[in-house]
Short mmCIF file of C-alpha atoms in Angstrom, two decimals:
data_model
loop_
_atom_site.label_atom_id
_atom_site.label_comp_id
_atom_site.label_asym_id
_atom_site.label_seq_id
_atom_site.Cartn_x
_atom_site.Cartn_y
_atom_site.Cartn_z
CA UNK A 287 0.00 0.00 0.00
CA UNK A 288 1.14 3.66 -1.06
CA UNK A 289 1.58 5.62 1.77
CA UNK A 290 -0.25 9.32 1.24
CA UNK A 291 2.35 11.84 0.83
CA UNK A 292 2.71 14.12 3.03
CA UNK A 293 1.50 17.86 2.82
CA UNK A 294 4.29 20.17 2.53
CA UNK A 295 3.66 23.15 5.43
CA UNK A 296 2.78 26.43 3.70
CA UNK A 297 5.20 28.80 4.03
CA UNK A 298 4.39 32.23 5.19
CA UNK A 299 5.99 35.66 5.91
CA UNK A 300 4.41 38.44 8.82
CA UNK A 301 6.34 42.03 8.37
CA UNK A 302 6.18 44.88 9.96
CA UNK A 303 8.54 48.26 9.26
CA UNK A 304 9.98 47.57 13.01
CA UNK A 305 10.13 44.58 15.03
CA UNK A 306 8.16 46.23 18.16
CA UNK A 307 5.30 46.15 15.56
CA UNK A 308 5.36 42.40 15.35
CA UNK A 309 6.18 41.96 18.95
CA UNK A 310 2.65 44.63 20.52
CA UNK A 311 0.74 43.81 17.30
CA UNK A 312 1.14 40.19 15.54
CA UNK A 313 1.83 38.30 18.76
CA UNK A 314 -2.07 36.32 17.25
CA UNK A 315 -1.53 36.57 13.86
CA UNK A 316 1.79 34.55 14.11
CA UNK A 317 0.13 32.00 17.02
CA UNK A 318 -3.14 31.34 14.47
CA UNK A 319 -1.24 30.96 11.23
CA UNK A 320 1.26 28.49 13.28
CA UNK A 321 -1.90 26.52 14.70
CA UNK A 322 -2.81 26.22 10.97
CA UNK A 323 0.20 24.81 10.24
CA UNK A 324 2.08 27.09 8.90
CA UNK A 325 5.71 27.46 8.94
CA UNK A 326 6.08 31.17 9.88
CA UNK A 327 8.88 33.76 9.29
CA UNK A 328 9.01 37.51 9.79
CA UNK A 329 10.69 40.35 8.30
CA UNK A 330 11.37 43.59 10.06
CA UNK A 331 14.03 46.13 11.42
CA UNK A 332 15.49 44.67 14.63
CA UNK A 333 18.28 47.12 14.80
CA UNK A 334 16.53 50.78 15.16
CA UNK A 335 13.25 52.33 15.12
CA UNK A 336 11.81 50.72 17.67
CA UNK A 337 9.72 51.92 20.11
CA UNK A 338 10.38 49.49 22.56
CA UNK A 339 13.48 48.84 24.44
CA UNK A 340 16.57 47.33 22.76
CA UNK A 341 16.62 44.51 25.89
CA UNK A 342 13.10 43.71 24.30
CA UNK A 343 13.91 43.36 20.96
CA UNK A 344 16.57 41.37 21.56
CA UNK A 345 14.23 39.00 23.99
CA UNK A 346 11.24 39.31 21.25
CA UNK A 347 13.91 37.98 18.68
CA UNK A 348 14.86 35.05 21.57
CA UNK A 349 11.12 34.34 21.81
CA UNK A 350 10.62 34.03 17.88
CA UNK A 351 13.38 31.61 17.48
CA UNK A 352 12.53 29.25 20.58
CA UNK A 353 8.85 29.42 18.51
CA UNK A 354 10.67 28.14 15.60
CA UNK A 355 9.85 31.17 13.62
CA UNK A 356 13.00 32.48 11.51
CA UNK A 357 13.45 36.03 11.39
CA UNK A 358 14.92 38.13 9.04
CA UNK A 359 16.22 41.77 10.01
CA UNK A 360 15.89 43.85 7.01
CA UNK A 361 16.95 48.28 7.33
CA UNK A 362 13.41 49.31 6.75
CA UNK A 363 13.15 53.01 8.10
CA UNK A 364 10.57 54.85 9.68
CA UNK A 365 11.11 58.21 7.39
CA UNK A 366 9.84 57.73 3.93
CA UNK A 367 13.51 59.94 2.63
CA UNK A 368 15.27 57.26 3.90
CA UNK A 369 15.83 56.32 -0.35
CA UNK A 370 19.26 54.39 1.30
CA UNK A 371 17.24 52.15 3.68
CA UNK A 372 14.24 51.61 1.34
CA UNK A 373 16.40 50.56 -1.51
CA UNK A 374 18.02 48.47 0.74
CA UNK A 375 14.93 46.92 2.66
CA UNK A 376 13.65 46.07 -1.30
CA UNK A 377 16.64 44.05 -2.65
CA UNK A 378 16.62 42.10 0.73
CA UNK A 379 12.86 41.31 0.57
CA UNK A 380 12.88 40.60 -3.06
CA UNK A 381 15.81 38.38 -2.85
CA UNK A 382 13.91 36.49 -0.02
CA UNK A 383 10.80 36.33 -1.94
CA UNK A 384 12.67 34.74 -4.95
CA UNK A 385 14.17 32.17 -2.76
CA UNK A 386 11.81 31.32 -0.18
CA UNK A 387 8.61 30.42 -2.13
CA UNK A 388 6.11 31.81 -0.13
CA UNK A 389 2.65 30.80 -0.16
CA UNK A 390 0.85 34.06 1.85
CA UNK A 391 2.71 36.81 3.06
CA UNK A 392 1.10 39.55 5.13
CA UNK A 393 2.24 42.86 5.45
CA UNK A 394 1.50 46.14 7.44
CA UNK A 395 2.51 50.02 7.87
CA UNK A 396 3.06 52.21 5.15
CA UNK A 397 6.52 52.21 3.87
CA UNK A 398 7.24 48.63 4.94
CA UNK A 399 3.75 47.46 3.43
CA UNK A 400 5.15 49.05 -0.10
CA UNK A 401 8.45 47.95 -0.03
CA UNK A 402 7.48 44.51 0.52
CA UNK A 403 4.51 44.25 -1.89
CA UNK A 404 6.77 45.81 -4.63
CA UNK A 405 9.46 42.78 -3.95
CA UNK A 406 6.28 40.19 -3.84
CA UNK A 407 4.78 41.66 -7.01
CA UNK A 408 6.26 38.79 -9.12
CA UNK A 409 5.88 36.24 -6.63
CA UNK A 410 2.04 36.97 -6.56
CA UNK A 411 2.33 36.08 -10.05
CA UNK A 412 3.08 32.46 -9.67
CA UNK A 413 0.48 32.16 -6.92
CA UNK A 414 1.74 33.76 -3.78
CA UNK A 415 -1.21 35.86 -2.01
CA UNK A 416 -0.89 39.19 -0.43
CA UNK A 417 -2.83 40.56 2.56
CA UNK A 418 -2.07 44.58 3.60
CA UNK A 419 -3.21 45.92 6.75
CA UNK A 420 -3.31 49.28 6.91
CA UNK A 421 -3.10 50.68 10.55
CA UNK A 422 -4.27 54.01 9.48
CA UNK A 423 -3.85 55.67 6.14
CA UNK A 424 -0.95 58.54 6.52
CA UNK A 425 -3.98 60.36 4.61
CA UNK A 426 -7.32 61.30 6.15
CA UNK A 427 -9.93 64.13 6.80
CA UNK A 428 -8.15 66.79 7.98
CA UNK A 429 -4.39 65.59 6.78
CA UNK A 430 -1.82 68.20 5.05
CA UNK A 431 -2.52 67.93 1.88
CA UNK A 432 1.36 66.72 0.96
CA UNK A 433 0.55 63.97 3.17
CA UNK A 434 -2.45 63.15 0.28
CA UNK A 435 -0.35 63.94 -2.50
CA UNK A 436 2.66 61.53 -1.31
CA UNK A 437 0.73 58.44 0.23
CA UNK A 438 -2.93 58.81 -1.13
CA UNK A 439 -1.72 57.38 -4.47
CA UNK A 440 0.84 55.00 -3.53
CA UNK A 441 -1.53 53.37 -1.38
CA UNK A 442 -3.79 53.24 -4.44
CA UNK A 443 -1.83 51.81 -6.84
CA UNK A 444 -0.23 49.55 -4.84
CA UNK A 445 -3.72 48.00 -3.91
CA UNK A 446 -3.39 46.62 -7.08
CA UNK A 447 -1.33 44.00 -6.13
CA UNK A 448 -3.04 43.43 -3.09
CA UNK A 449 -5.25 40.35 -2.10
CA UNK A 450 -7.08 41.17 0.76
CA UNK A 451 -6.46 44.92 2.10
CA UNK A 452 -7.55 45.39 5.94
CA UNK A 453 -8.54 48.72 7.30
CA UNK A 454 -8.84 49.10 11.49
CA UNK A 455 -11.26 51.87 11.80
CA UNK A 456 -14.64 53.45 9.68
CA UNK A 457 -12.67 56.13 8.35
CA UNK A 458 -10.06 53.95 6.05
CA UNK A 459 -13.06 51.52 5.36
CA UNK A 460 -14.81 53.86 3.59
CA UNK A 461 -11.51 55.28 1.62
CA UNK A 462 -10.30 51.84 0.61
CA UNK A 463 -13.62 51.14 -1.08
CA UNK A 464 -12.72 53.27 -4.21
CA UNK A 465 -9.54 50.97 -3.87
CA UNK A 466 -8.37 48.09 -6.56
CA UNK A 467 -7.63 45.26 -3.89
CA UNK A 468 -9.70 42.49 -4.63
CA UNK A 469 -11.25 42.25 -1.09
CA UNK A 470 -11.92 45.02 1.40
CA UNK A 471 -11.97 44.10 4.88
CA UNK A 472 -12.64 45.97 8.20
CA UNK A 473 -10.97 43.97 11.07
CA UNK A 474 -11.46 46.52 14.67
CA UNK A 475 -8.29 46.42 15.82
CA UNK A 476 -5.62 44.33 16.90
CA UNK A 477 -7.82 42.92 19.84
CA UNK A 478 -7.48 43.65 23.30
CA UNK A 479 -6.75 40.78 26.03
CA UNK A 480 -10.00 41.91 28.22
CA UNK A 481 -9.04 39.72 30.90
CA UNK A 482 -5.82 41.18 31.46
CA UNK A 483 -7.24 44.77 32.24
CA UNK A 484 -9.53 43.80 35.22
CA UNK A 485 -9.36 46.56 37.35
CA UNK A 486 -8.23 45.36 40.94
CA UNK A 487 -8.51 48.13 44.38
CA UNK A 488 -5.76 46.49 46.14
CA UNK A 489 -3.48 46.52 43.35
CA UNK A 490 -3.83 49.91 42.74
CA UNK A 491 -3.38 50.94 46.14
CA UNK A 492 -0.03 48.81 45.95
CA UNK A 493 1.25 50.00 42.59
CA UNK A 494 0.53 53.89 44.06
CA UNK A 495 2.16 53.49 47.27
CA UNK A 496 5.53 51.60 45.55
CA UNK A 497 5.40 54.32 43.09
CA UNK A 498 5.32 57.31 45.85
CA UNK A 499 1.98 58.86 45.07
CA UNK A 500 -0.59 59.30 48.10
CA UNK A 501 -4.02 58.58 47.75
CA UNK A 502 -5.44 62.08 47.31
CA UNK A 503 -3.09 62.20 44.27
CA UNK A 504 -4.62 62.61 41.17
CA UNK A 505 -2.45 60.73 38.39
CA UNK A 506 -3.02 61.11 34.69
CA UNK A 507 -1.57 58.30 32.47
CA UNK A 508 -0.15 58.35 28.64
CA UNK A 509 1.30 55.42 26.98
CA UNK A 510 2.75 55.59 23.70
CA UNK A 511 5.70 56.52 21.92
CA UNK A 512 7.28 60.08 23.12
CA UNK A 513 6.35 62.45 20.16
CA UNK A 514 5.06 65.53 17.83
CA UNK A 515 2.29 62.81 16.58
CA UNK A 516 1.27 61.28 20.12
CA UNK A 517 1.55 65.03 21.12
CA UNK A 518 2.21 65.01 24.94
CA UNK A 519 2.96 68.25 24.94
CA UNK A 520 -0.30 69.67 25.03
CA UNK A 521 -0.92 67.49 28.30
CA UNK A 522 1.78 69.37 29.99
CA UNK A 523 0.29 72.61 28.96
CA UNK A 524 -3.01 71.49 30.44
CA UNK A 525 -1.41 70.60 33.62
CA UNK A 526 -0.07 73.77 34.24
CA UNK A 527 -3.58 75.31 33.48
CA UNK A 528 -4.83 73.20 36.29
CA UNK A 529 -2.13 74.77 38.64
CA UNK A 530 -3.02 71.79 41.47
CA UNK A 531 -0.05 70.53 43.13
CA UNK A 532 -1.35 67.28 43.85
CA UNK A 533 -1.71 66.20 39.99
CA UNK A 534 0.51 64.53 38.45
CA UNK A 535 1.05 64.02 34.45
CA UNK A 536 3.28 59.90 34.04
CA UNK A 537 4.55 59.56 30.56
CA UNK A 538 5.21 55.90 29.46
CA UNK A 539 7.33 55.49 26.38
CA UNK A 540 10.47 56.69 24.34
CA UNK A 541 10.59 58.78 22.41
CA UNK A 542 12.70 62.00 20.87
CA UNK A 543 10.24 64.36 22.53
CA UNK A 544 11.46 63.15 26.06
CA UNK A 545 13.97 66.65 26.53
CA UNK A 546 11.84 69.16 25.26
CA UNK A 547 8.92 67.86 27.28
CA UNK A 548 10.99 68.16 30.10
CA UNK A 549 12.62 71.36 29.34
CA UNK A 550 8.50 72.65 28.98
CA UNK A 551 7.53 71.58 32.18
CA UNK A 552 10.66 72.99 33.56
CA UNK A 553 9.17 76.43 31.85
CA UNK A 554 6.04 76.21 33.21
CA UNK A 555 6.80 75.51 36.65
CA UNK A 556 5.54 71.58 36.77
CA UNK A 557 8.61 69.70 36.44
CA UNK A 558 7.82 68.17 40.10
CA UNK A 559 4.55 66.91 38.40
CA UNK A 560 5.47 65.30 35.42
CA UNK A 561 7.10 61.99 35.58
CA UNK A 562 8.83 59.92 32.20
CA UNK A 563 9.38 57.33 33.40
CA UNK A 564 10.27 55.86 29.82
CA UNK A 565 9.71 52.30 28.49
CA UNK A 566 7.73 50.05 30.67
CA UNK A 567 6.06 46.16 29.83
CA UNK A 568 3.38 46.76 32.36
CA UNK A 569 1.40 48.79 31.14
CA UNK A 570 -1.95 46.85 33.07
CA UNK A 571 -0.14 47.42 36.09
CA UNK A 572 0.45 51.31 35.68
CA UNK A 573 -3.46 51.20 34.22
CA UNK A 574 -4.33 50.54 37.67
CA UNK A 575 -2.83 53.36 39.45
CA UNK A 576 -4.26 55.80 36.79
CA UNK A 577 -7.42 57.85 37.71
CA UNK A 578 -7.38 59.52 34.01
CA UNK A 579 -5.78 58.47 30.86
CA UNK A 580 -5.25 61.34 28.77
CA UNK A 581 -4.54 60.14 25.06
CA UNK A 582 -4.01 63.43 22.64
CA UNK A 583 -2.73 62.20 19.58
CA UNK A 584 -3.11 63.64 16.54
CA UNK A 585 -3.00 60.97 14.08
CA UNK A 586 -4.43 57.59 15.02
CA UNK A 587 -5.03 54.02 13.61
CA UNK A 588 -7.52 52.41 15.84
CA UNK A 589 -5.49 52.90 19.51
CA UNK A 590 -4.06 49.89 21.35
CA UNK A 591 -3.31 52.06 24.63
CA UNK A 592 -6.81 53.91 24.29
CA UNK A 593 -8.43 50.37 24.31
CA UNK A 594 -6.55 49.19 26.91
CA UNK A 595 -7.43 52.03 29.14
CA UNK A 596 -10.98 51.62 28.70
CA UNK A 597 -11.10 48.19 29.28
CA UNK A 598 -9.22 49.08 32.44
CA UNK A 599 -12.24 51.26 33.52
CA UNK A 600 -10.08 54.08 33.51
CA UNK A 601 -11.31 57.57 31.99
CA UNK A 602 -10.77 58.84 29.42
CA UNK A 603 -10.24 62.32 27.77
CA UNK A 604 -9.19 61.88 24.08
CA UNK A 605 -8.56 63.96 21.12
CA UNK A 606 -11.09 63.69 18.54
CA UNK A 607 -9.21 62.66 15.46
CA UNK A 608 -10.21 59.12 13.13
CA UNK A 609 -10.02 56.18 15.14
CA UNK A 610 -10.45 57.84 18.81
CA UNK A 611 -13.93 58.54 17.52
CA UNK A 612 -14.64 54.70 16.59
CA UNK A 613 -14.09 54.10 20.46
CA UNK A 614 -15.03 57.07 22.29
CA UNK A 615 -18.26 59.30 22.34
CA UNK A 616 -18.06 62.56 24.00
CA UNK A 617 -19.48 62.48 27.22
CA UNK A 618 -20.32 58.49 26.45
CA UNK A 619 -17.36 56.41 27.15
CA UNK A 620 -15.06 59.78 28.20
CA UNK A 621 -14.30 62.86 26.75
CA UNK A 622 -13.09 64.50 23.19
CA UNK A 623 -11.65 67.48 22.68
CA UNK A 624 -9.51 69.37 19.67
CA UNK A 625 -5.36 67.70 19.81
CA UNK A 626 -3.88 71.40 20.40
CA UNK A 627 -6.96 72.69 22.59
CA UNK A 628 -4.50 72.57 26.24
CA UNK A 629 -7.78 74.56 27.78
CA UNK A 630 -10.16 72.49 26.58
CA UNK A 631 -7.90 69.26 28.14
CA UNK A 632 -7.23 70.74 31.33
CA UNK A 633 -11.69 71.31 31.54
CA UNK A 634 -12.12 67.67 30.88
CA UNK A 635 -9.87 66.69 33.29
CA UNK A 636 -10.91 68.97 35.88
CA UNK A 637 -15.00 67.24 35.29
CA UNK A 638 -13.41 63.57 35.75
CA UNK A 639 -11.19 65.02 39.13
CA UNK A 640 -14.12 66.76 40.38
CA UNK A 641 -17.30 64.69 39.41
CA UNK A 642 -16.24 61.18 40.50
CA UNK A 643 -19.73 59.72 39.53
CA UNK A 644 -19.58 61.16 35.85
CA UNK A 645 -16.31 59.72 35.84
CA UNK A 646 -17.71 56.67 36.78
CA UNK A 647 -19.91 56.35 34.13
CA UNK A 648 -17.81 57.31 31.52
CA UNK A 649 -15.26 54.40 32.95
CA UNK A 650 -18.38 51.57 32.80
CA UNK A 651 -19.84 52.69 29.37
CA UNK A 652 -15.96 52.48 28.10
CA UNK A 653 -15.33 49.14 29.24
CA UNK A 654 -18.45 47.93 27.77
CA UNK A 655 -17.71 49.41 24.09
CA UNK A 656 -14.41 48.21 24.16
CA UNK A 657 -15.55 44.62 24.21
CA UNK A 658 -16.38 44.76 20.54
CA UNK A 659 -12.74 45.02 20.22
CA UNK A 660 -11.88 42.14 21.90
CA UNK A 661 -8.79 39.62 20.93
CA UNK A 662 -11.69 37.19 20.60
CA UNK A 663 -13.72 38.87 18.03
CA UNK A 664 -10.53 40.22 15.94
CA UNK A 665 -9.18 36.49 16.17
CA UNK A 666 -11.98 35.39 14.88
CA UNK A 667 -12.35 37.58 11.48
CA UNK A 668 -8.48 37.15 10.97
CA UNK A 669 -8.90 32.97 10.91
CA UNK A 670 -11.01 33.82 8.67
CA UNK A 671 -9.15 35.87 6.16
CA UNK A 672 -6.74 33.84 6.35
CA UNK A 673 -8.62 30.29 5.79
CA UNK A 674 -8.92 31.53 2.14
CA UNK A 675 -5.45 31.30 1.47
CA UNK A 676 -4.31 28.71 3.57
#
């Protein structure tokens, strides 16, 4: 008797422009396509642009290969001038693509999503499919208009040799329609962990005392990446409108921003208020001490930290750009106000520090909304993208 041969593992490639992309954002994505079988590889810069720590890189990279999943370092930048890096980043990926005979690859952010669908085109050609997620268009209502004229049509024209394009939030659904991918897909998110953002009293009164604030402190939170785009600043202009010596602004994250934010709060007298306290892995933990989490940004995706916050029961006051707005209602699930407006920030915060039952509510109607973004329901849709291909 013939024994039935066996089926060779499909070979697949995750990439993201920086490795701290795989390691907060493809964590499922890499665990589903390996329950399907797959053999898994990733692409992605592992030597700068990160926005996590250099330890973690180095222990995300550790992690992949005791997985068994082979990655590839390849000089994609973060700056789309970077014509050295890009060049670069394309001979590497098309070289790979030539020789490793990929069967899916799937591909995210805008100048690594290009770079690596230009490489694939001829690949795609003998069979290989291409999924794009898009974790918010560099264009969008309200963008400079150079920001249209550069990325609107490259991300056009590239759809072209795209298989399935995702979009994370209403605003991109609705642009990518007029797009030549040959599927469309909205996907909310990444998907949030609920279970690991249960809000806890004696933690919190823990985490507070270890980190020296008292319990009539009021502590404002940020998470993200220390820059012009997550836009701090404004946060530390609102502080100082507040003028109370018992708030206090903690900044988690790197960032370039990190000496002229401290140089401003030097300027307007609330240095003793404002704490980086740079790169930190728990984040749930520091959720818990929080009584507000301020998130100003002024260009957004569909926001991993703002989700985590709510499910936290934390509240909220937001900026009200694309993708804040497919989470947050004003005076709903927290608060929205203009990204520059430091008045109108320092007015939501004083109604959440001074009406602890509003507050209250905005924290319970947040937690519920947030469950639509759930790792369960985002799982779920992305099994089934990609069971087409696999």
């Amino acid at each position: 008797m013939k024994r039935k041969a066996r089926r060779r593992k499909q070979k697949v490639l995750v990439m993201a422009s920086v490795a701290s992309m795989l390691d907060l954002f493809n964590r499922d994505n890499i665990r589903i396509l390996m329950e399907n079988g797959c053999q898994v590889e990733v692409a992605a810069n592992f030597s700068f642009g990160n926005i996590t720590s250099r330890e973690r890189v180095r222990q995300y990279r550790m992690e992949l290969q005791r997985m068994g999943v082979v990655a590839h370092s390849v000089p994609v930048p973060r700056k789309a001038l970077d014509l050295a890096n890009i060049l670069r980043s394309y001979r590497m990926l098309k070289k790979l693509c030539q020789t490793a005979d990929y069967s899916l690859i799937h591909t995210q952010s805008p100048i690594g999503g290009a770079v690596l669908r230009l490489a694939a085109a001829p690949s795609r050609k003998k069979g290989c499919r291409i999924i794009y997620t898009a974790h918010g268009f560099h264009f969008y209502k309200g963008a400079p208009f150079l920001r249209w004229l550069l990325y609107y049509p490259v991300e056009k024209w590239l759809s072209a040799v795209t298989d399935t394009l995702i979009t994370i939030n209403a605003q991109d659904y609705r642009l990518a329609q007029s797009f030549f991918a040959r599927q469309v897909c909205y996907v909310p998110g990444i998907g949030i962990h609920l279970a690991d953002h249960c809000p806890d009293a004696e933690k919190r009164r823990r985490i507070r005392q270890a980190a020296g604030f008292r319990e009539r402190d009021f502590v404002i939170l940020s998470v993200g990446q220390l820059s012009r785009r997550k836009n701090q600043a404004v946060m530390i202009r609102a502080l100082a409108l507040l003028a109370k010596e018992h708030v206090h602004y903690v900044l988690a994250g790197l960032g370039g921003q990190a000496a002229r934010y401290r140089r401003l709060a030097r300027r307007l007298g609330v240095e003793r208020n404002v704490h980086l306290i740079g790169y930190r892995d728990d984040i749930p933990d520091l959720l818990q001490m929080a009584d507000c989490f301020a998130f100003p940004s002024r260009q957004e995706g569909l926001p991993v930290a703002l989700m985590e916050a709510m499910a936290a029961k934390v509240p909220i006051v937001c900026s009200r750009i694309r993708g804040n707005c497919d989470l947050v209602r004003d005076g709903r699930e927290g608060r929205l106000v203009d990204a520059d407006d430091a008045a109108g920030f320092a007015e939501a915060v004083r109604q959440i520090m001074e009406q602890p039952q509003l507050a209250k509510r905005y924290a319970i109607h947040a937690q519920k909304q947030v469950r639509k973004f759930s790792a369960e329901r985002v799982n779920a849709k992305m099994r089934q993208i990609y069971g087409q291909y696999l």
